PDB file of C-alpha atoms in Angstrom:
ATOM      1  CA  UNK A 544     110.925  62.378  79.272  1.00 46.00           C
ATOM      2  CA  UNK A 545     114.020  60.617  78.197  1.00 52.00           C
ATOM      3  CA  UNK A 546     115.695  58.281  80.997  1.00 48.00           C
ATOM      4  CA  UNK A 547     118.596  60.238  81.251  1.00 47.00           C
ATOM      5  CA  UNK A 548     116.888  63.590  81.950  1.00 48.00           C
ATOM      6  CA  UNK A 549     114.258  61.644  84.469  1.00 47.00           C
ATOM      7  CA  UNK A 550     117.768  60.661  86.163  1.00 47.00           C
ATOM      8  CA  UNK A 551     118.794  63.866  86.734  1.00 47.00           C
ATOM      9  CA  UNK A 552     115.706  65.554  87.361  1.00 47.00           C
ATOM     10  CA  UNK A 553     115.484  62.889  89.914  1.00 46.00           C
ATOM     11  CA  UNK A 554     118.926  63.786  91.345  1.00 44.00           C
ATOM     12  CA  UNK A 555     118.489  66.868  91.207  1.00 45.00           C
ATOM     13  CA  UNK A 556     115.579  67.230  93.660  1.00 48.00           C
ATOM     14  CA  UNK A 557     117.665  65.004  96.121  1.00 44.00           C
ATOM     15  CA  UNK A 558     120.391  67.578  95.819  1.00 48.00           C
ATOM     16  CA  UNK A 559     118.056  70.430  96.584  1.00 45.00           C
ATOM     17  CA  UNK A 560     116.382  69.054  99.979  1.00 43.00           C
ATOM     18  CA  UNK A 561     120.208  68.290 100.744  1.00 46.00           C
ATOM     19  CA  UNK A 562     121.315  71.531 100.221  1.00 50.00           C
ATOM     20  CA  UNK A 563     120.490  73.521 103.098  1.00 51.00           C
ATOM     21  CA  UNK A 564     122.632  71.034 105.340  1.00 64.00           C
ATOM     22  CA  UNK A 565     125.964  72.846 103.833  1.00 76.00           C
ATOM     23  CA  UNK A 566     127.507  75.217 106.158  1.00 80.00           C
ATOM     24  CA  UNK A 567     127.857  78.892 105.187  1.00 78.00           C
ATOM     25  CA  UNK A 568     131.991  78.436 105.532  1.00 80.00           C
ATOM     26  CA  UNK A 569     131.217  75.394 102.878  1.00 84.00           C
ATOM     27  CA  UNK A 570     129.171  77.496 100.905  1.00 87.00           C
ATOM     28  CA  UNK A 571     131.257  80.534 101.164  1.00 86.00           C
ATOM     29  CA  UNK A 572     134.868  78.567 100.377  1.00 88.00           C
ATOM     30  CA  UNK A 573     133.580  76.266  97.881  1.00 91.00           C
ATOM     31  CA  UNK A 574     130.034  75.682  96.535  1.00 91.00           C
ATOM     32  CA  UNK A 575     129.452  79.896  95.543  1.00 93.00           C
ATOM     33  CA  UNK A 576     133.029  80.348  93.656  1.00 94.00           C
ATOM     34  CA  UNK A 577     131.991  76.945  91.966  1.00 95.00           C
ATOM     35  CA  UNK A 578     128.606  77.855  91.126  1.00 94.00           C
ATOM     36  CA  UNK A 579     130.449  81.102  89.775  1.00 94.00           C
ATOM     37  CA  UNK A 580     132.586  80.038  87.704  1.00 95.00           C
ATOM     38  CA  UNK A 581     130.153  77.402  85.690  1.00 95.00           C
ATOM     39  CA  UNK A 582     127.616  79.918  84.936  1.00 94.00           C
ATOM     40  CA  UNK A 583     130.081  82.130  83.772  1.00 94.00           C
ATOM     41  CA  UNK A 584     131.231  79.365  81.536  1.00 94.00           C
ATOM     42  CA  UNK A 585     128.030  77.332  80.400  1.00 93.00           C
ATOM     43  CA  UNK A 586     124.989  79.168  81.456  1.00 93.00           C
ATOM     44  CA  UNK A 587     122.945  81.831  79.506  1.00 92.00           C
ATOM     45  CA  UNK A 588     122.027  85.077  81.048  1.00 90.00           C
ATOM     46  CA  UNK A 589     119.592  83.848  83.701  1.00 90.00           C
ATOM     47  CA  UNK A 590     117.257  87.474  84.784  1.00 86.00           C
ATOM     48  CA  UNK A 591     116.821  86.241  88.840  1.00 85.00           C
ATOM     49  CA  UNK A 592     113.794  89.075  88.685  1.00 79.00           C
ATOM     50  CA  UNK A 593     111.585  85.738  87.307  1.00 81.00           C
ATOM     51  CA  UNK A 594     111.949  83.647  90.798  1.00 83.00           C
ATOM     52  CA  UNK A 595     109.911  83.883  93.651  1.00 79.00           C
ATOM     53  CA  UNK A 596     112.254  81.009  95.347  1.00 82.00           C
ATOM     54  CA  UNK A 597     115.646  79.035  95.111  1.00 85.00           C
ATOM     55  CA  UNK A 598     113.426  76.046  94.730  1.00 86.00           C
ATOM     56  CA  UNK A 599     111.833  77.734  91.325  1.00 86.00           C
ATOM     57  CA  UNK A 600     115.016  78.219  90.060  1.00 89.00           C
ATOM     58  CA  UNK A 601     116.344  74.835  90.435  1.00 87.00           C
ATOM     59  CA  UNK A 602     113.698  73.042  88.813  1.00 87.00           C
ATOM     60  CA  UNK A 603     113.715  75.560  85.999  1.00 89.00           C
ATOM     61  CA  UNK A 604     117.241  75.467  85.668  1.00 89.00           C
ATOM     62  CA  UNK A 605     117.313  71.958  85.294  1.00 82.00           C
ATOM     63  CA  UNK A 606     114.130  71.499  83.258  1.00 83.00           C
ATOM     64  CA  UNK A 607     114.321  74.601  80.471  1.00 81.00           C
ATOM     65  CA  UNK A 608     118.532  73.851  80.216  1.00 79.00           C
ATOM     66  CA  UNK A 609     119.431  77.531  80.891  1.00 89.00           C
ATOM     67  CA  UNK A 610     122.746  75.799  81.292  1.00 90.00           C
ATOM     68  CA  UNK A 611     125.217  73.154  79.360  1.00 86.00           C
ATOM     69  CA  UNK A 612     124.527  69.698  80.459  1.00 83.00           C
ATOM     70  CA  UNK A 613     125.421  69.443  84.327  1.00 88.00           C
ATOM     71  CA  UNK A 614     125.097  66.782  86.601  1.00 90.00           C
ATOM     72  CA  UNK A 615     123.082  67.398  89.896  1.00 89.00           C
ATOM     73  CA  UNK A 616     126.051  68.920  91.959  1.00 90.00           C
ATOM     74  CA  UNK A 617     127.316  71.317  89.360  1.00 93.00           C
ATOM     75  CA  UNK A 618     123.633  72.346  88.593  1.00 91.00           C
ATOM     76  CA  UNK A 619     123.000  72.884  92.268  1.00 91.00           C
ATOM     77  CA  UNK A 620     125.977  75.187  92.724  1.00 93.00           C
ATOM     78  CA  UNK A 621     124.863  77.501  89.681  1.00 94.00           C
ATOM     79  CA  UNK A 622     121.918  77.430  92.117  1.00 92.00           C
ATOM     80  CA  UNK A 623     123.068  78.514  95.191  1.00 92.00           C
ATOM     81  CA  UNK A 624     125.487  80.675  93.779  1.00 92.00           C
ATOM     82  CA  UNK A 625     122.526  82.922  91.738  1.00 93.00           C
ATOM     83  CA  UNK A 626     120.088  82.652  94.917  1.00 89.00           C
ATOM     84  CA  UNK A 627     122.509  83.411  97.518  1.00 86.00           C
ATOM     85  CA  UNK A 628     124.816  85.521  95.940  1.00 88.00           C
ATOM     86  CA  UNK A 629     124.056  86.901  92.459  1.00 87.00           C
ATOM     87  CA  UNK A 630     120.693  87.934  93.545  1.00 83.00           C
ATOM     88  CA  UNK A 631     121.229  89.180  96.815  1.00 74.00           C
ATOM     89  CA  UNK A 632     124.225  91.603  95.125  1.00 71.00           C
ATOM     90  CA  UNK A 633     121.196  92.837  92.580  1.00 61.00           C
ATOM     91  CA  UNK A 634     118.595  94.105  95.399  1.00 59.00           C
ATOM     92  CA  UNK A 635     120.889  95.313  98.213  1.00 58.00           C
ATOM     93  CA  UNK A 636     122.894  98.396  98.124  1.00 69.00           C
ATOM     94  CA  UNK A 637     126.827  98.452  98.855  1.00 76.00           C
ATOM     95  CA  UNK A 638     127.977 100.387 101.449  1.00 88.00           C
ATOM     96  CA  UNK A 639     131.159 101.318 102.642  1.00 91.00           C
ATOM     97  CA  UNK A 640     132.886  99.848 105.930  1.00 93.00           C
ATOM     98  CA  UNK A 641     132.072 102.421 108.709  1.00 96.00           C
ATOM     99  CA  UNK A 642     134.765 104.832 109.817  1.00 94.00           C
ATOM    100  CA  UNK A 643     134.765 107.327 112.495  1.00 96.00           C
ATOM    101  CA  UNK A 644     137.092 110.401 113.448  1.00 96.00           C
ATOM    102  CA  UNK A 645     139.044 110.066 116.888  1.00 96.00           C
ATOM    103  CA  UNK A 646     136.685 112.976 117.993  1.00 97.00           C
ATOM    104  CA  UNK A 647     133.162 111.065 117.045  1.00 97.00           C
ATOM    105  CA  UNK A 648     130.972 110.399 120.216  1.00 97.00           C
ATOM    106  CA  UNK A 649     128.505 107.976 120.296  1.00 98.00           C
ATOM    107  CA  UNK A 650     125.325 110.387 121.156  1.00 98.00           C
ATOM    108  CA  UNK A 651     123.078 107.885 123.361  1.00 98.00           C
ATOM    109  CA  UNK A 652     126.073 107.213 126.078  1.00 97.00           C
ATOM    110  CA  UNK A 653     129.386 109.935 125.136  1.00 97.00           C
ATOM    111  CA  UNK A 654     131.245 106.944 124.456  1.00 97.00           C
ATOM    112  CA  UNK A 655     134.076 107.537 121.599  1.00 97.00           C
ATOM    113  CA  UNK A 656     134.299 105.426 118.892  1.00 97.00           C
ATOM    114  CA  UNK A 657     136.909 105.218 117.686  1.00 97.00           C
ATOM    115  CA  UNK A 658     138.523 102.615 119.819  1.00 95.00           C
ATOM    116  CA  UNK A 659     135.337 100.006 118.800  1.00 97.00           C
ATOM    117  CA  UNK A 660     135.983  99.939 115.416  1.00 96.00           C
ATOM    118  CA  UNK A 661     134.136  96.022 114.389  1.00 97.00           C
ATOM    119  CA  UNK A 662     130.647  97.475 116.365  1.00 98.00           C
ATOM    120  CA  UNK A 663     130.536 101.129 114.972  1.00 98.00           C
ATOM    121  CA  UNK A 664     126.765 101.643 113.387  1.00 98.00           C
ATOM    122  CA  UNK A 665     125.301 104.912 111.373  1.00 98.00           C
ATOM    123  CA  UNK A 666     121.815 106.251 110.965  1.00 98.00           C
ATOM    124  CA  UNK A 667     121.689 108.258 107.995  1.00 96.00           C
ATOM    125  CA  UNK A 668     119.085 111.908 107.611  1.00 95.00           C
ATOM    126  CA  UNK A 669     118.684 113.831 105.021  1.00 89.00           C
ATOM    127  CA  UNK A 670     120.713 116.809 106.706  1.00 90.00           C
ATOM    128  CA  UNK A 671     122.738 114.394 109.016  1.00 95.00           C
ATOM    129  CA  UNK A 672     124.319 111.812 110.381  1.00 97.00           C
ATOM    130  CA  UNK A 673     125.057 110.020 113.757  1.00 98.00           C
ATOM    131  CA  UNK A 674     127.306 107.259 114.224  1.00 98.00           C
ATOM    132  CA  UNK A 675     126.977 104.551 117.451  1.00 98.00           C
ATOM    133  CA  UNK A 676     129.444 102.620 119.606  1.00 97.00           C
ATOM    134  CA  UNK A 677     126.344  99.565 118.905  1.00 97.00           C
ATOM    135  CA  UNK A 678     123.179  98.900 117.375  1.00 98.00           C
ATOM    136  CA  UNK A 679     121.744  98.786 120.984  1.00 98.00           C
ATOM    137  CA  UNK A 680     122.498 102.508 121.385  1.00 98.00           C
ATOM    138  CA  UNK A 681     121.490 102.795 117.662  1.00 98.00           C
ATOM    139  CA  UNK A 682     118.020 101.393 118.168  1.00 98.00           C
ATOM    140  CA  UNK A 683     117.598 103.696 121.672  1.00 98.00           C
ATOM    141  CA  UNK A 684     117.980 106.484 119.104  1.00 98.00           C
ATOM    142  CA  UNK A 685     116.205 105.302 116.172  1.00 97.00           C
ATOM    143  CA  UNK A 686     112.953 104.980 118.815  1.00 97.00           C
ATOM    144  CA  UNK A 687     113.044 108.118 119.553  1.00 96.00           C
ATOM    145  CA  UNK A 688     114.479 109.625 116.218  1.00 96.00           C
ATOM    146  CA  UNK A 689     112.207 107.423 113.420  1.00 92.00           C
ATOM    147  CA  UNK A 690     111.569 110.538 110.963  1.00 92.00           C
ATOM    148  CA  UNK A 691     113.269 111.115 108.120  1.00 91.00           C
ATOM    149  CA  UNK A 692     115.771 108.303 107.982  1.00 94.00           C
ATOM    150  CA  UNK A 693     117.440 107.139 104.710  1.00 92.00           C
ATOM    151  CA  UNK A 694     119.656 105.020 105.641  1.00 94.00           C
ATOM    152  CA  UNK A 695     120.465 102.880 109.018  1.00 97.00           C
ATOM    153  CA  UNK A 696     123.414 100.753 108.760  1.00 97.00           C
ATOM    154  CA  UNK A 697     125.062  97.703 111.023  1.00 98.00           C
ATOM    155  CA  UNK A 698     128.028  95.743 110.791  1.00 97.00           C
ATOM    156  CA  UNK A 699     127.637  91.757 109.992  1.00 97.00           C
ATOM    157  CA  UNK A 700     128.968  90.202 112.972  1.00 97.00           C
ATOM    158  CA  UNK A 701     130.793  87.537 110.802  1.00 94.00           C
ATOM    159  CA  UNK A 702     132.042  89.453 107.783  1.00 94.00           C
ATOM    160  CA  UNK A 703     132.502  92.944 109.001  1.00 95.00           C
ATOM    161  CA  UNK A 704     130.310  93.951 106.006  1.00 94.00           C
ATOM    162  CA  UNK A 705     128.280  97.161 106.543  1.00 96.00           C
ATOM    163  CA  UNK A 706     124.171  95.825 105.944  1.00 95.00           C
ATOM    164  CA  UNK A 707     120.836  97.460 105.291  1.00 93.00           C
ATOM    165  CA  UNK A 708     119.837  97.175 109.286  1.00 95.00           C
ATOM    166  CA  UNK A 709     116.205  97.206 107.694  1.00 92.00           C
ATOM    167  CA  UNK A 710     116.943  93.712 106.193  1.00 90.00           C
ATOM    168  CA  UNK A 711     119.642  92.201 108.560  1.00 94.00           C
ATOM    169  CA  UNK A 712     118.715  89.589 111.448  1.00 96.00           C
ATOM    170  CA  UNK A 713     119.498  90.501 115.128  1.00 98.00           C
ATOM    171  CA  UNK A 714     120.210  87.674 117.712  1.00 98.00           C
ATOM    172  CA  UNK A 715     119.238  88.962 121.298  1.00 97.00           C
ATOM    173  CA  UNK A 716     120.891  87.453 124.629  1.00 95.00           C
ATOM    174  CA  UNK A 717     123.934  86.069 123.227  1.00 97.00           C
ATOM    175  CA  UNK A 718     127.684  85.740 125.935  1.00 97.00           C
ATOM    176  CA  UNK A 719     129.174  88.157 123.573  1.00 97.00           C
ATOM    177  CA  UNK A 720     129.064  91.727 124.748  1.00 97.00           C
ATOM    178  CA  UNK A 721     130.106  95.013 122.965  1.00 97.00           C
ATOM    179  CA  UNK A 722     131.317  98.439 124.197  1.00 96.00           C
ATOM    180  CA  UNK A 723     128.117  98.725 126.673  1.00 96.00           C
ATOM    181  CA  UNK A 724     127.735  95.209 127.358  1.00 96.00           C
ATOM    182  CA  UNK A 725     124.785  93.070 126.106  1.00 97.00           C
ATOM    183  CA  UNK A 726     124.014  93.621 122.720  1.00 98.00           C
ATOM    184  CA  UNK A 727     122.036  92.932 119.263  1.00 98.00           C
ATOM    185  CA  UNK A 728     124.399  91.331 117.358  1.00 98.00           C
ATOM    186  CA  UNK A 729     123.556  91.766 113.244  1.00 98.00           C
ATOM    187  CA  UNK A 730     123.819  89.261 110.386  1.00 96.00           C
ATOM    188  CA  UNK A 731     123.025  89.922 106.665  1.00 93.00           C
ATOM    189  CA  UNK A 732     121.751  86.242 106.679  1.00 91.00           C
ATOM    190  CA  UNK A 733     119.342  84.257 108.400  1.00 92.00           C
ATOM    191  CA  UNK A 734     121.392  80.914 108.547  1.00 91.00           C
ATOM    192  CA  UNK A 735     124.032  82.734 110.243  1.00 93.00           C
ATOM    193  CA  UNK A 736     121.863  84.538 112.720  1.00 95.00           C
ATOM    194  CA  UNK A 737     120.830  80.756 113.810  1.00 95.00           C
ATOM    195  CA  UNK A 738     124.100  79.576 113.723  1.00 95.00           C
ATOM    196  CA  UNK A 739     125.606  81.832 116.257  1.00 97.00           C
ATOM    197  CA  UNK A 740     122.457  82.050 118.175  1.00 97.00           C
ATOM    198  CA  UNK A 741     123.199  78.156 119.213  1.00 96.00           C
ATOM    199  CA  UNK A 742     126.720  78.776 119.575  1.00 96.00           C
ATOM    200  CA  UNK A 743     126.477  81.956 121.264  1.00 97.00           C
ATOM    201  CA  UNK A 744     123.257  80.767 123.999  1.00 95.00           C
ATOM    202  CA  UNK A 745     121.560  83.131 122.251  1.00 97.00           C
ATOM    203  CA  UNK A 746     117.651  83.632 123.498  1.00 96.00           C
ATOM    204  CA  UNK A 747     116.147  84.802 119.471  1.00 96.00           C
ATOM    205  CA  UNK A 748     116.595  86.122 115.949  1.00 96.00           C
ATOM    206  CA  UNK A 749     114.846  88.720 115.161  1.00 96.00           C
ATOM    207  CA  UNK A 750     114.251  90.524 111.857  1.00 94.00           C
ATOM    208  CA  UNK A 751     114.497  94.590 111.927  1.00 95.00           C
ATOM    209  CA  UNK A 752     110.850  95.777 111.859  1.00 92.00           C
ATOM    210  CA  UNK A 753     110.659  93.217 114.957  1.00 94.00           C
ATOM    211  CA  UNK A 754     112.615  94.910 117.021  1.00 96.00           C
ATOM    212  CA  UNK A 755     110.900  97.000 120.036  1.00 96.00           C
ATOM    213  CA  UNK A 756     111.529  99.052 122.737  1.00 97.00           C
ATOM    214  CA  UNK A 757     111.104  96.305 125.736  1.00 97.00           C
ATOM    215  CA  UNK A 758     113.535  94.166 123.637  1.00 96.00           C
ATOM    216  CA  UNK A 759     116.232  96.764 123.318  1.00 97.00           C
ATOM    217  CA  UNK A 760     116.562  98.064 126.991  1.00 97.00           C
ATOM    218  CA  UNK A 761     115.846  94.751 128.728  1.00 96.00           C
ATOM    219  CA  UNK A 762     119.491  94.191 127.391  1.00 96.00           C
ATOM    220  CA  UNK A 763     120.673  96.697 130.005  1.00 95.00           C
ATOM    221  CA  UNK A 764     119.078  94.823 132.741  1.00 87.00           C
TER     222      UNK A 764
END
């Protein structure tokens, strides 16, 4: 391997073990629309369906050139930018912000929704729908309402964005209440889950299919 290339490999795995100490407002404001905008420019067509990790794509990324020459920063921004973003667009579904009527209740407690509109959440039947003034109230319903779901949707604390509840992270115990008081508060990623959990005294993240009954309504203690 030619000195220059053992240099940047070199560099390049420095980067990467570096990487996860950026901030998701750093990553968000600066590294993604970077990493953007050079693989639009000097990259091939990368198909993400060929990675099992961000790690696997870095090294090939910087070993098979899939990209102009880069130096370690600009290589690990293509990086983060096709891990975090690019691929995360191609497996998750889009879904509109949730909107209620002045007239929609929430079904678990009466409560109408329309005044709460940052904690509304859906779940989604075949033949219906029923909309919830939390995902607290939206779990105590899901529990006892599993069949026949197709979609259950939250809103990313952060971003407002409406997630797949089935792959969104839920911090539990948290000094920030919603329309009935303690909640689970959603995030579409786990870094951000963690990050409010510490700022927030938050007691634990918890992925979707982790979520149980004792959990839920020990929030209303």
């Amino acid at each position: 391997m030619p000195f220059f290339k053992t240099l940047l490999f070199f560099l390049f795995s420095i980067s990467l073990l570096a990487s996860s100490n950026y901030s998701t407002a750093v990553k968000e404001k600066k590294i993604y629309p970077m990493g953007k905008k050079i693989y639009e420019k000097k990259c091939q067509e990368i198909d993400l369906s060929h990675y099992s990790s961000y790690e696997s794509l870095s090294l090939d990324l910087n070993e098979n050139v899939l990209c102009q020459q880069l130096n370690p920063r600009h290589l690990e921004a293509v990086a983060l930018y096709l891990w975090d973003v690019k691929r995360t667009a191609s497996t998750h579904k889009h879904f509109e912000k949730l909107k209620v009527s002045k007239e929609e209740k929430c079904p678990v407690c009466g409560m109408f929704l329309y005044k709460y509109p940052s904690w509304i959440a859906k779940i989604e039947y075949k033949t219906k729908e029923y909309y919830f003034d939390g995902n607290k109230d939206l779990f105590k319903y899901y529990f006892e309402h599993r069949t026949g779901t197709t979609n259950i949707l939250v809103p990313d604390y952060y971003t407002q964005k409406t997630l797949d509840a089935t792959k969104a992270y839920f911090v539990l115990g948290s000094d920030v209440y919603g329309p009935m008081g303690n909640e689970l508060i959603a995030f579409e990623r786990l870094e951000s889950a963690k990050k409010f959990l510490l700022d927030h005294k938050g007691k634990k993240v918890v992925p979707f299919d982790e979520v149980d009954e004792d959990m839920v309504y020990s929030l209303d203690d």
